Amino acid sequence: MARRVLVPLCLCWALGPAAASAPPNLLLLLMDDMGWGDLGAFGEPSKETPNLDQMASEGMLFLDFYTANPLCSPSRAALLTGRLPVRNGFYTTNAHARNAYTPQDIVGGIADSELLLPELLKKAGYINKIIGKWHLGHRPQFHPLKHGFDEWFGSPNCHFGPFDNRALPNIPVYRDWEMIGRYYEDFKIDRKTGEANLTQIYLQEALDFISKQQGSQQPFFLYWAIDATHAPVYASKQFLGTSQRGLYGDAVREIDDSIGKILKHLQKLGISEKTFVFFTSDNGAALISAPKQGGSNGRFLCGKQTTFEGGMREPAIAWWPGHIPAGGVSHQLGSVMDLFTTSLSLAGLQPPSDRQIDGIDLLPAILQGKLIDRPIFYYRGNEMMAVRVGLYKAHYWTWSNSWEEYSKGIDFCPGQNVSGVTTHTLEEHTTLPLLFHLGMDPGEKYPLSFPSDEYQRAMERISVVVQQHKATMVPGEPQLNVCDKAVMNWSPPGCEKLGKCLKPPKSDPKKCFWPH
């Protein structure tokens, strides 16, 4: 696919004349499996996130902010491309409406034809770094430094393990182009106590990068994608046992402390007013791992893996001293895909016009308090499960997970099963969608009556939105269909220097199995 030249876009209206020639630094803080109800600013009763709560009081709280998919890899692909996973290829067609991601044996990854945010920001002179989890493919062609990032410290996969390096290799940790060790070997994670120093390492990487870039004439984009709140949850020694919420709370407290230090560092260097910061999560809390290894989605139904509110509505805070009015609360319907378009706008760039971009520019909402009318689409794999228009959400399909998986103890809605809503078979409602008023019923417990005037009026509007969406939907080539143990992290670049190369098995590609 041809790549278009990006044309600078004047930002005088947003930043004022003095700043129009100097785009701000961009700092995206992406959490892993952190739920809407995990922060004090969103009502968490233990109030153990003072720094994030202060960030909210100094900036803007988004109460209706969504991910693009209830699972990690597709949501990250959506954030960095501004496109729904079904467009950018981060989905599967192996089975209907199945969640898929990038485990070690995945053959696919982010396609070369996709334009990622850091790649586009380079047109405006940005220096780009990713710290933490990539999760868009681990084979060499999918390396983040091949897709616009200048620096990387982190891992291509989640910190699962420990593995025996025979049936499964331990996950590598990279610095830029080469691995510098593996989880559980060189980067310790104690599965019994939950102790690991990774968040402190990721914090220092962020502080060092910001310090290095502070004296540069170039703006920076820092994508801080840490994973301490993804099971197996971890925290460093000084935070273990300090939370009322157990180990998961310890991890949240360390993250909160780290973000406080990052924001204070920006202020100390005198660049806080030149740095746009946005905090959110990749999907809802993993209730299957709660309470010890998972968080809270507040009043919302279910969690990660589902297209109910608990799986897709995320905590979100925008912070930009001197630009964003303090103490703001927005009911703008937002999406992680908007971070792509908003970041380009801040950089003085237009989004690509040769492809469908699903993200919108949130600056009018953030800086001027405007509300932009737009829908939110809830996808699970290749299927549009639900759509939100205004305060109404219509479910065209419902499914928590199968009876087979549920019988094994895999429950994405523990203690929350709602008859006819949290179904254990994939249920179609395309003729008569289940409709909820999320203002009065955020927990999706009381479907509106089909014959009611309210139902008819809301569905008339929603049906038009859905018809337009489906008429223009051109799915991308699915990247998450094929798995092969031979492509695992056996011999990543740099393994020779460390003596950590492993012998891969014979290639045997198969269709990936996605149970949910």
Short mmCIF file of C-alpha atoms in Angstrom, two decimals:
data_model
loop_
_atom_site.label_atom_id
_atom_site.label_comp_id
_atom_site.label_asym_id
_atom_site.label_seq_id
_atom_site.Cartn_x
_atom_site.Cartn_y
_atom_site.Cartn_z
CA MET A 1 0.00 0.00 0.00
CA ALA A 2 1.38 3.38 -0.95
CA ARG A 3 2.37 5.70 1.87
CA ARG A 4 1.22 9.28 1.61
CA VAL A 5 3.13 12.41 2.55
CA LEU A 6 1.65 14.10 5.60
CA VAL A 7 0.81 17.78 5.39
CA PRO A 8 1.40 20.02 8.45
CA LEU A 9 -1.78 21.33 10.04
CA CYS A 10 -1.82 24.69 11.86
CA LEU A 11 -2.52 24.35 15.57
CA CYS A 12 -2.85 28.05 16.40
CA TRP A 13 -6.41 27.53 17.70
CA ALA A 14 -5.25 24.86 20.13
CA LEU A 15 -1.92 26.05 21.40
CA GLY A 16 -1.70 29.75 20.78
CA PRO A 17 0.70 31.52 18.36
CA ALA A 18 3.83 30.97 20.44
CA ALA A 19 3.40 27.20 20.54
CA ALA A 20 2.14 26.66 17.02
CA SER A 21 5.69 26.10 15.73
CA ALA A 22 6.67 23.89 18.66
CA PRO A 23 4.52 20.76 18.96
CA PRO A 24 4.33 19.33 22.49
CA ASN A 25 5.97 16.19 23.76
CA LEU A 26 3.58 13.23 23.92
CA LEU A 27 3.50 10.80 26.83
CA LEU A 28 1.01 7.91 26.69
CA LEU A 29 0.75 5.88 29.90
CA LEU A 30 -0.90 2.56 28.98
CA MET A 31 -1.72 0.19 31.81
CA ASP A 32 -2.31 -3.54 31.43
CA ASP A 33 -5.63 -5.03 32.61
CA MET A 34 -6.27 -2.08 34.92
CA GLY A 35 -9.97 -1.58 35.52
CA TRP A 36 -12.20 1.49 35.57
CA GLY A 37 -12.71 1.03 39.31
CA ASP A 38 -9.04 0.79 40.30
CA LEU A 39 -8.37 4.50 40.93
CA GLY A 40 -9.49 6.70 43.80
CA ALA A 41 -10.58 9.32 41.28
CA PHE A 42 -13.03 6.78 39.88
CA GLY A 43 -14.34 5.75 43.30
CA GLU A 44 -12.00 2.99 44.52
CA PRO A 45 -12.66 2.98 48.29
CA SER A 46 -9.10 2.42 49.57
CA LYS A 47 -7.92 5.68 47.95
CA GLU A 48 -4.44 4.31 47.31
CA THR A 49 -3.70 6.23 44.10
CA PRO A 50 -2.91 9.76 45.33
CA ASN A 51 -0.70 10.67 42.38
CA LEU A 52 -3.17 9.60 39.71
CA ASP A 53 -5.96 11.25 41.69
CA GLN A 54 -3.92 14.47 41.73
CA MET A 55 -3.27 14.07 38.00
CA ALA A 56 -7.03 13.92 37.54
CA SER A 57 -7.62 16.99 39.72
CA GLU A 58 -5.03 18.94 37.71
CA GLY A 59 -6.31 17.70 34.35
CA MET A 60 -9.40 16.11 32.84
CA LEU A 61 -11.16 12.90 33.78
CA PHE A 62 -12.82 10.94 30.96
CA LEU A 63 -15.71 8.89 32.32
CA ASP A 64 -16.80 7.34 29.01
CA PHE A 65 -13.52 6.20 27.50
CA TYR A 66 -13.20 2.84 25.74
CA THR A 67 -10.70 0.41 24.37
CA ALA A 68 -11.18 -1.02 20.87
CA ASN A 69 -11.13 -4.66 21.98
CA PRO A 70 -11.39 -6.45 25.35
CA LEU A 71 -7.95 -8.04 24.93
CA CYS A 72 -4.39 -6.72 24.99
CA SER A 73 -2.85 -7.15 21.51
CA PRO A 74 -5.79 -5.92 19.41
CA SER A 75 -6.32 -2.90 21.67
CA ARG A 76 -2.64 -1.91 21.35
CA ALA A 77 -2.76 -2.33 17.59
CA ALA A 78 -5.83 -0.08 17.54
CA LEU A 79 -4.17 2.59 19.67
CA LEU A 80 -1.09 2.80 17.47
CA THR A 81 -2.95 2.70 14.14
CA GLY A 82 -6.13 4.61 15.01
CA ARG A 83 -8.06 1.73 13.42
CA LEU A 84 -10.35 -1.01 14.65
CA PRO A 85 -8.58 -4.37 14.95
CA VAL A 86 -10.87 -5.82 12.28
CA ARG A 87 -9.39 -3.23 9.91
CA ASN A 88 -5.71 -3.47 10.93
CA GLY A 89 -5.66 -7.28 10.91
CA PHE A 90 -5.48 -7.93 14.66
CA TYR A 91 -8.29 -10.45 14.75
CA THR A 92 -8.99 -14.06 13.80
CA THR A 93 -11.38 -15.76 11.40
CA ASN A 94 -10.65 -19.24 12.75
CA ALA A 95 -13.96 -19.10 14.63
CA HIS A 96 -16.79 -16.61 14.98
CA ALA A 97 -16.42 -13.75 17.48
CA ARG A 98 -13.26 -15.06 19.14
CA ASN A 99 -10.68 -13.00 20.99
CA ALA A 100 -7.13 -13.48 19.74
CA TYR A 101 -3.77 -12.00 20.69
CA THR A 102 -0.04 -12.58 20.13
CA PRO A 103 1.27 -15.48 22.22
CA GLN A 104 4.74 -16.85 21.53
CA ASP A 105 3.62 -19.19 18.79
CA ILE A 106 1.76 -16.60 16.71
CA VAL A 107 3.04 -16.33 13.14
CA GLY A 108 1.50 -12.92 12.39
CA GLY A 109 1.95 -9.41 13.69
CA ILE A 110 1.42 -5.81 12.71
CA ALA A 111 1.37 -5.56 8.91
CA ASP A 112 3.86 -3.40 7.00
CA SER A 113 0.93 -1.74 5.27
CA GLU A 114 -0.26 -0.26 8.58
CA LEU A 115 0.94 3.23 9.49
CA LEU A 116 1.76 3.44 13.20
CA LEU A 117 1.70 6.60 15.27
CA PRO A 118 5.48 6.81 15.91
CA GLU A 119 6.19 6.34 12.22
CA LEU A 120 3.95 9.28 11.38
CA LEU A 121 5.29 11.44 14.23
CA LYS A 122 8.78 11.18 12.75
CA LYS A 123 7.48 13.40 9.94
CA ALA A 124 7.21 16.16 12.57
CA GLY A 125 10.66 15.45 14.02
CA TYR A 126 9.66 13.36 17.05
CA ILE A 127 12.05 10.99 18.82
CA ASN A 128 10.03 7.93 19.84
CA LYS A 129 10.53 5.37 22.60
CA ILE A 130 8.48 2.41 23.81
CA ILE A 131 9.01 1.13 27.34
CA GLY A 132 7.31 -2.12 28.30
CA LYS A 133 5.11 -4.54 26.39
CA TRP A 134 4.91 -4.36 22.59
CA HIS A 135 2.56 -7.30 21.86
CA LEU A 136 2.18 -6.64 18.13
CA GLY A 137 4.27 -9.61 16.98
CA HIS A 138 7.69 -10.85 18.05
CA ARG A 139 9.23 -12.04 14.79
CA PRO A 140 11.95 -9.74 13.37
CA GLN A 141 9.73 -8.04 10.78
CA PHE A 142 7.35 -6.91 13.53
CA HIS A 143 10.03 -5.30 15.73
CA PRO A 144 8.91 -1.87 17.05
CA LEU A 145 12.05 -0.19 15.71
CA LYS A 146 10.87 -1.22 12.24
CA HIS A 147 7.60 0.61 12.84
CA GLY A 148 8.70 4.08 13.87
CA PHE A 149 10.17 3.72 17.34
CA ASP A 150 13.76 4.88 17.79
CA GLU A 151 14.29 3.13 21.13
CA TRP A 152 12.79 0.18 22.99
CA PHE A 153 13.20 -1.29 26.41
CA GLY A 154 10.79 -4.10 27.16
CA SER A 155 9.34 -7.33 25.91
CA PRO A 156 7.50 -8.50 22.79
CA ASN A 157 5.13 -10.73 24.80
CA CYS A 158 3.55 -10.87 28.21
CA HIS A 159 5.65 -11.94 31.23
CA PHE A 160 4.23 -15.46 31.36
CA GLY A 161 6.41 -18.25 32.74
CA PRO A 162 8.71 -19.49 33.98
CA PHE A 163 9.13 -21.88 31.07
CA ASP A 164 11.64 -24.72 30.77
CA ASN A 165 13.34 -23.46 27.55
CA ARG A 166 12.65 -26.85 26.00
CA ALA A 167 8.92 -27.07 25.40
CA LEU A 168 8.55 -23.29 25.74
CA PRO A 169 11.28 -20.62 25.86
CA ASN A 170 11.27 -17.89 28.48
CA ILE A 171 10.23 -14.49 27.13
CA PRO A 172 13.06 -12.16 26.06
CA VAL A 173 13.58 -8.57 27.21
CA TYR A 174 14.99 -6.20 24.59
CA ARG A 175 17.05 -3.06 24.58
CA ASP A 176 16.56 -1.64 21.11
CA TRP A 177 17.40 -4.26 18.47
CA GLU A 178 18.67 -7.06 20.72
CA MET A 179 17.57 -9.08 23.72
CA ILE A 180 19.46 -8.45 26.94
CA GLY A 181 18.03 -11.35 28.92
CA ARG A 182 14.91 -13.38 29.63
CA TYR A 183 12.16 -13.15 32.23
CA TYR A 184 12.62 -15.40 35.28
CA GLU A 185 16.33 -15.86 34.40
CA ASP A 186 17.86 -12.40 34.13
CA PHE A 187 14.74 -10.45 35.15
CA LYS A 188 13.41 -12.10 38.26
CA ILE A 189 9.71 -12.47 39.03
CA ASP A 190 8.99 -14.43 42.19
CA ARG A 191 5.80 -16.39 41.54
CA LYS A 192 5.32 -17.09 45.26
CA THR A 193 5.73 -13.57 46.68
CA GLY A 194 5.07 -11.50 43.56
CA GLU A 195 8.33 -9.62 44.00
CA ALA A 196 9.90 -8.14 40.86
CA ASN A 197 11.82 -4.95 40.22
CA LEU A 198 10.50 -4.42 36.70
CA THR A 199 8.31 -1.38 37.41
CA GLN A 200 11.30 0.39 38.97
CA ILE A 201 13.38 -0.46 35.90
CA TYR A 202 10.64 0.84 33.58
CA LEU A 203 10.37 4.00 35.71
CA GLN A 204 14.09 4.72 35.47
CA GLU A 205 14.03 4.13 31.72
CA ALA A 206 11.30 6.77 31.44
CA LEU A 207 13.09 9.31 33.63
CA ASP A 208 16.36 8.83 31.76
CA PHE A 209 14.72 9.19 28.36
CA ILE A 210 12.89 12.36 29.38
CA SER A 211 16.08 13.84 30.81
CA LYS A 212 18.01 13.02 27.66
CA GLN A 213 15.37 14.55 25.41
CA GLN A 214 14.83 17.64 27.57
CA GLY A 215 17.88 19.37 26.12
CA SER A 216 17.03 18.38 22.56
CA GLN A 217 15.38 20.66 20.05
CA GLN A 218 13.19 17.75 19.01
CA PRO A 219 9.89 16.79 20.66
CA PHE A 220 9.54 13.26 22.04
CA PHE A 221 6.86 10.56 22.08
CA LEU A 222 7.12 8.18 25.02
CA TYR A 223 4.83 5.14 25.09
CA TRP A 224 5.06 3.76 28.65
CA ALA A 225 3.30 0.39 28.35
CA ILE A 226 4.05 -1.39 31.60
CA ASP A 227 2.43 -4.65 32.70
CA ALA A 228 2.63 -5.05 36.50
CA THR A 229 -1.16 -5.34 36.84
CA HIS A 230 -1.39 -8.23 34.37
CA ALA A 231 -1.35 -11.64 36.05
CA PRO A 232 1.08 -12.82 37.32
CA VAL A 233 0.93 -9.51 39.17
CA TYR A 234 4.16 -8.15 40.61
CA ALA A 235 5.57 -5.30 42.71
CA SER A 236 9.00 -4.40 44.05
CA LYS A 237 9.98 -5.22 47.61
CA GLN A 238 9.28 -1.79 49.09
CA PHE A 239 5.64 -1.97 47.92
CA LEU A 240 4.86 -5.58 48.83
CA GLY A 241 2.30 -5.82 51.63
CA THR A 242 1.53 -2.08 51.64
CA SER A 243 -1.95 -2.14 50.11
CA GLN A 244 -5.34 -2.97 51.62
CA ARG A 245 -6.09 -4.69 48.31
CA GLY A 246 -3.36 -7.34 48.49
CA LEU A 247 -0.74 -7.99 45.82
CA TYR A 248 -2.78 -6.40 43.03
CA GLY A 249 -3.10 -3.25 45.14
CA ASP A 250 0.65 -3.32 45.78
CA ALA A 251 1.22 -3.26 42.02
CA VAL A 252 -1.24 -0.38 41.59
CA ARG A 253 0.42 1.59 44.40
CA GLU A 254 3.84 1.20 42.78
CA ILE A 255 2.48 2.29 39.41
CA ASP A 256 0.82 5.31 41.03
CA ASP A 257 4.07 6.24 42.77
CA SER A 258 6.00 5.85 39.51
CA ILE A 259 3.60 8.04 37.53
CA GLY A 260 3.83 10.67 40.27
CA LYS A 261 7.62 10.67 39.88
CA ILE A 262 7.36 10.97 36.09
CA LEU A 263 5.00 13.97 36.31
CA LYS A 264 7.17 15.63 38.97
CA HIS A 265 10.20 15.04 36.73
CA LEU A 266 8.49 16.88 33.88
CA GLN A 267 7.76 19.76 36.24
CA LYS A 268 11.30 19.82 37.64
CA LEU A 269 12.73 20.03 34.12
CA GLY A 270 10.31 22.83 33.29
CA ILE A 271 8.65 20.95 30.43
CA SER A 272 5.29 19.97 31.92
CA GLU A 273 3.55 22.72 29.94
CA LYS A 274 5.22 21.37 26.82
CA THR A 275 4.12 17.77 27.42
CA PHE A 276 0.69 16.28 26.75
CA VAL A 277 0.12 13.25 29.01
CA PHE A 278 -2.67 10.71 28.73
CA PHE A 279 -3.29 7.79 31.08
CA THR A 280 -5.50 4.78 30.28
CA SER A 281 -5.62 0.96 30.13
CA ASP A 282 -5.61 -1.59 27.30
CA ASN A 283 -8.78 -3.39 28.46
CA GLY A 284 -10.90 -3.95 31.53
CA ALA A 285 -9.75 -5.72 34.68
CA ALA A 286 -9.28 -9.49 34.42
CA LEU A 287 -11.96 -10.60 36.86
CA ILE A 288 -10.96 -14.21 36.26
CA SER A 289 -7.79 -13.36 38.21
CA ALA A 290 -9.51 -11.30 40.96
CA PRO A 291 -9.25 -10.52 43.76
CA LYS A 292 -5.58 -11.44 44.32
CA GLN A 293 -4.37 -11.07 40.73
CA GLY A 294 -7.03 -8.82 39.18
CA GLY A 295 -8.59 -5.42 39.60
CA SER A 296 -12.01 -3.81 39.68
CA ASN A 297 -14.35 -2.56 36.96
CA GLY A 298 -16.51 -0.65 39.41
CA ARG A 299 -20.25 -0.85 38.69
CA PHE A 300 -19.74 -2.21 35.19
CA LEU A 301 -20.67 -5.70 34.05
CA CYS A 302 -18.04 -8.43 33.62
CA GLY A 303 -14.43 -7.83 32.61
CA LYS A 304 -11.61 -8.53 30.21
CA GLN A 305 -12.48 -10.79 27.25
CA THR A 306 -16.10 -9.55 27.13
CA THR A 307 -17.78 -6.70 25.27
CA PHE A 308 -19.80 -5.70 28.31
CA GLU A 309 -18.84 -2.36 29.88
CA GLY A 310 -16.43 -3.95 32.33
CA GLY A 311 -14.38 -5.38 29.51
CA MET A 312 -14.08 -2.22 27.46
CA ARG A 313 -14.68 0.96 29.48
CA GLU A 314 -11.35 2.26 30.78
CA PRO A 315 -10.03 4.76 33.30
CA ALA A 316 -8.68 7.78 31.39
CA ILE A 317 -7.00 11.04 32.41
CA ALA A 318 -5.62 13.85 30.23
CA TRP A 319 -2.98 16.16 31.82
CA TRP A 320 -1.34 19.18 30.26
CA PRO A 321 -0.65 22.04 32.69
CA GLY A 322 -1.36 25.48 31.30
CA HIS A 323 -3.58 24.07 28.55
CA ILE A 324 -6.14 21.70 30.05
CA PRO A 325 -8.32 23.38 32.70
CA ALA A 326 -7.83 21.73 36.09
CA GLY A 327 -10.59 19.60 37.54
CA GLY A 328 -12.31 18.92 34.25
CA VAL A 329 -14.71 16.02 33.82
CA SER A 330 -15.73 14.96 30.32
CA HIS A 331 -18.55 12.71 29.16
CA GLN A 332 -17.14 12.69 25.64
CA LEU A 333 -17.30 9.17 24.20
CA GLY A 334 -13.60 8.44 23.71
CA SER A 335 -11.49 5.56 22.46
CA VAL A 336 -7.86 4.50 22.57
CA MET A 337 -7.95 4.99 18.80
CA ASP A 338 -8.51 8.70 19.43
CA LEU A 339 -5.04 8.90 20.95
CA PHE A 340 -3.66 8.26 17.46
CA THR A 341 -5.62 11.08 15.84
CA THR A 342 -5.26 13.48 18.77
CA SER A 343 -1.50 12.96 18.91
CA LEU A 344 -1.19 13.66 15.19
CA SER A 345 -3.24 16.83 15.65
CA LEU A 346 -0.96 17.98 18.46
CA ALA A 347 2.04 17.32 16.21
CA GLY A 348 0.54 19.43 13.44
CA LEU A 349 -0.12 16.45 11.20
CA GLN A 350 -3.19 15.22 9.40
CA PRO A 351 -4.18 11.53 9.67
CA PRO A 352 -3.62 9.40 6.57
CA SER A 353 -6.38 9.85 4.00
CA ASP A 354 -5.75 6.61 2.10
CA ARG A 355 -7.42 4.39 4.74
CA GLN A 356 -10.29 4.42 7.20
CA ILE A 357 -9.27 6.00 10.51
CA ASP A 358 -11.64 5.25 13.40
CA GLY A 359 -10.08 7.58 15.96
CA ILE A 360 -11.25 11.19 16.26
CA ASP A 361 -9.40 14.31 17.43
CA LEU A 362 -10.27 14.83 21.09
CA LEU A 363 -8.70 18.29 21.38
CA PRO A 364 -12.03 20.17 21.05
CA ALA A 365 -13.34 18.07 23.96
CA ILE A 366 -10.16 18.43 26.01
CA LEU A 367 -9.38 22.10 25.43
CA GLN A 368 -12.80 23.60 24.77
CA GLY A 369 -15.18 21.27 26.58
CA LYS A 370 -17.07 20.37 23.42
CA LEU A 371 -18.94 17.10 22.96
CA ILE A 372 -18.46 15.36 19.62
CA ASP A 373 -21.24 13.05 18.47
CA ARG A 374 -19.74 9.68 17.61
CA PRO A 375 -20.55 5.99 18.17
CA ILE A 376 -18.49 3.38 19.98
CA PHE A 377 -18.28 -0.07 18.39
CA TYR A 378 -17.60 -3.14 20.54
CA TYR A 379 -15.84 -5.88 18.57
CA ARG A 380 -14.92 -9.40 19.54
CA GLY A 381 -12.77 -10.90 16.78
CA ASN A 382 -14.54 -10.58 13.45
CA GLU A 383 -17.93 -9.64 14.89
CA MET A 384 -19.44 -6.32 15.93
CA MET A 385 -21.03 -7.39 19.21
CA ALA A 386 -22.51 -4.08 20.33
CA VAL A 387 -22.63 -0.36 19.64
CA ARG A 388 -23.09 2.68 21.85
CA VAL A 389 -24.79 5.82 20.55
CA GLY A 390 -25.28 8.54 23.14
CA LEU A 391 -26.39 6.91 26.38
CA TYR A 392 -27.81 3.83 24.68
CA LYS A 393 -25.96 0.59 24.07
CA ALA A 394 -27.36 -2.12 21.80
CA HIS A 395 -26.04 -5.69 21.96
CA TYR A 396 -26.34 -7.48 18.63
CA TRP A 397 -24.53 -10.52 20.05
CA THR A 398 -23.86 -11.59 23.63
CA TRP A 399 -21.36 -14.07 25.01
CA SER A 400 -19.25 -14.26 28.13
CA ASN A 401 -17.61 -17.62 27.43
CA SER A 402 -18.56 -21.19 26.61
CA TRP A 403 -20.12 -23.65 29.03
CA GLU A 404 -17.10 -25.87 28.48
CA GLU A 405 -14.68 -23.18 29.61
CA TYR A 406 -17.02 -22.01 32.35
CA SER A 407 -17.17 -25.57 33.73
CA LYS A 408 -13.36 -25.44 34.06
CA GLY A 409 -13.66 -22.44 36.37
CA ILE A 410 -13.01 -19.80 33.72
CA ASP A 411 -15.50 -17.07 34.57
CA PHE A 412 -15.25 -13.56 33.10
CA CYS A 413 -18.28 -12.36 35.10
CA PRO A 414 -17.82 -13.83 38.61
CA GLY A 415 -20.77 -13.02 40.84
CA GLN A 416 -22.37 -10.96 38.08
CA ASN A 417 -24.24 -13.38 35.85
CA VAL A 418 -27.36 -11.67 34.45
CA SER A 419 -29.97 -14.01 32.99
CA GLY A 420 -30.28 -13.62 29.22
CA VAL A 421 -27.38 -11.15 29.09
CA THR A 422 -24.17 -12.90 30.24
CA THR A 423 -24.73 -15.90 28.00
CA HIS A 424 -22.54 -19.02 27.84
CA THR A 425 -23.42 -19.67 24.23
CA LEU A 426 -22.89 -17.11 21.48
CA GLU A 427 -26.37 -15.58 21.23
CA GLU A 428 -27.54 -13.55 18.25
CA HIS A 429 -29.82 -10.55 18.80
CA THR A 430 -29.56 -8.91 15.39
CA THR A 431 -33.34 -8.90 14.88
CA LEU A 432 -34.11 -7.49 18.32
CA PRO A 433 -30.92 -6.17 19.97
CA LEU A 434 -30.74 -6.02 23.75
CA LEU A 435 -30.81 -2.30 24.58
CA PHE A 436 -29.55 -0.60 27.75
CA HIS A 437 -29.60 2.99 28.95
CA LEU A 438 -26.08 3.29 30.39
CA GLY A 439 -26.84 6.46 32.32
CA MET A 440 -29.53 4.79 34.41
CA ASP A 441 -28.16 1.24 34.14
CA PRO A 442 -24.34 1.23 33.82
CA GLY A 443 -24.26 -2.39 34.98
CA GLU A 444 -26.33 -3.60 31.98
CA LYS A 445 -28.81 -5.45 34.17
CA TYR A 446 -32.13 -4.09 32.90
CA PRO A 447 -32.75 -4.40 29.14
CA LEU A 448 -35.35 -1.96 27.83
CA SER A 449 -38.68 -3.43 26.80
CA PHE A 450 -38.84 -4.20 23.08
CA PRO A 451 -42.33 -2.68 22.53
CA SER A 452 -41.54 0.54 24.42
CA ASP A 453 -41.42 3.89 22.62
CA GLU A 454 -37.97 4.51 24.13
CA TYR A 455 -36.65 1.28 22.61
CA GLN A 456 -38.11 2.06 19.19
CA ARG A 457 -36.76 5.62 19.10
CA ALA A 458 -33.27 4.63 20.23
CA MET A 459 -33.02 1.69 17.84
CA GLU A 460 -34.10 3.82 14.88
CA ARG A 461 -31.06 6.02 15.45
CA ILE A 462 -28.69 3.16 16.26
CA SER A 463 -29.76 1.11 13.23
CA VAL A 464 -28.73 3.89 10.86
CA VAL A 465 -25.30 4.10 12.50
CA VAL A 466 -24.80 0.33 12.27
CA GLN A 467 -25.91 0.17 8.63
CA GLN A 468 -23.47 2.93 7.67
CA HIS A 469 -20.66 1.25 9.60
CA LYS A 470 -21.19 -2.17 8.04
CA ALA A 471 -21.60 -0.72 4.54
CA THR A 472 -18.12 0.80 4.73
CA MET A 473 -16.38 -2.00 6.63
CA VAL A 474 -13.52 -3.59 4.68
CA PRO A 475 -11.81 -6.11 6.99
CA GLY A 476 -8.03 -6.36 6.87
CA GLU A 477 -6.10 -9.57 6.30
CA PRO A 478 -6.36 -11.47 9.63
CA GLN A 479 -2.96 -11.75 11.29
CA LEU A 480 -3.94 -14.01 14.21
CA ASN A 481 -4.97 -17.20 12.43
CA VAL A 482 -1.74 -19.22 12.22
CA CYS A 483 0.40 -20.56 15.06
CA ASP A 484 3.71 -22.45 14.89
CA LYS A 485 5.94 -23.42 17.81
CA ALA A 486 8.98 -22.96 15.57
CA VAL A 487 8.49 -19.16 15.59
CA MET A 488 8.64 -18.86 19.39
CA ASN A 489 11.34 -16.81 21.11
CA TRP A 490 13.98 -19.52 20.70
CA SER A 491 16.78 -17.41 19.26
CA PRO A 492 15.96 -13.70 19.34
CA PRO A 493 18.52 -11.19 18.01
CA GLY A 494 21.36 -10.86 20.51
CA CYS A 495 20.97 -14.35 21.98
CA GLU A 496 24.42 -15.33 20.63
CA LYS A 497 26.19 -12.70 22.76
CA LEU A 498 24.42 -13.95 25.87
CA GLY A 499 24.73 -17.66 25.15
CA LYS A 500 20.94 -17.90 25.33
CA CYS A 501 20.05 -19.18 21.86
CA LEU A 502 17.74 -22.19 21.90
CA LYS A 503 17.10 -24.74 19.17
CA PRO A 504 13.65 -24.39 17.62
CA PRO A 505 11.52 -27.41 16.72
CA LYS A 506 10.64 -28.23 13.13
CA SER A 507 8.13 -25.85 11.62
CA ASP A 508 4.56 -27.12 11.84
CA PRO A 509 2.08 -24.27 11.19
CA LYS A 510 -1.49 -24.84 12.35
CA LYS A 511 -4.65 -22.87 12.85
CA CYS A 512 -4.53 -21.15 16.23
CA PHE A 513 -7.17 -22.25 18.72
CA TRP A 514 -9.00 -19.39 20.42
CA PRO A 515 -11.52 -20.69 23.01
CA HIS A 516 -13.07 -17.32 23.89
#
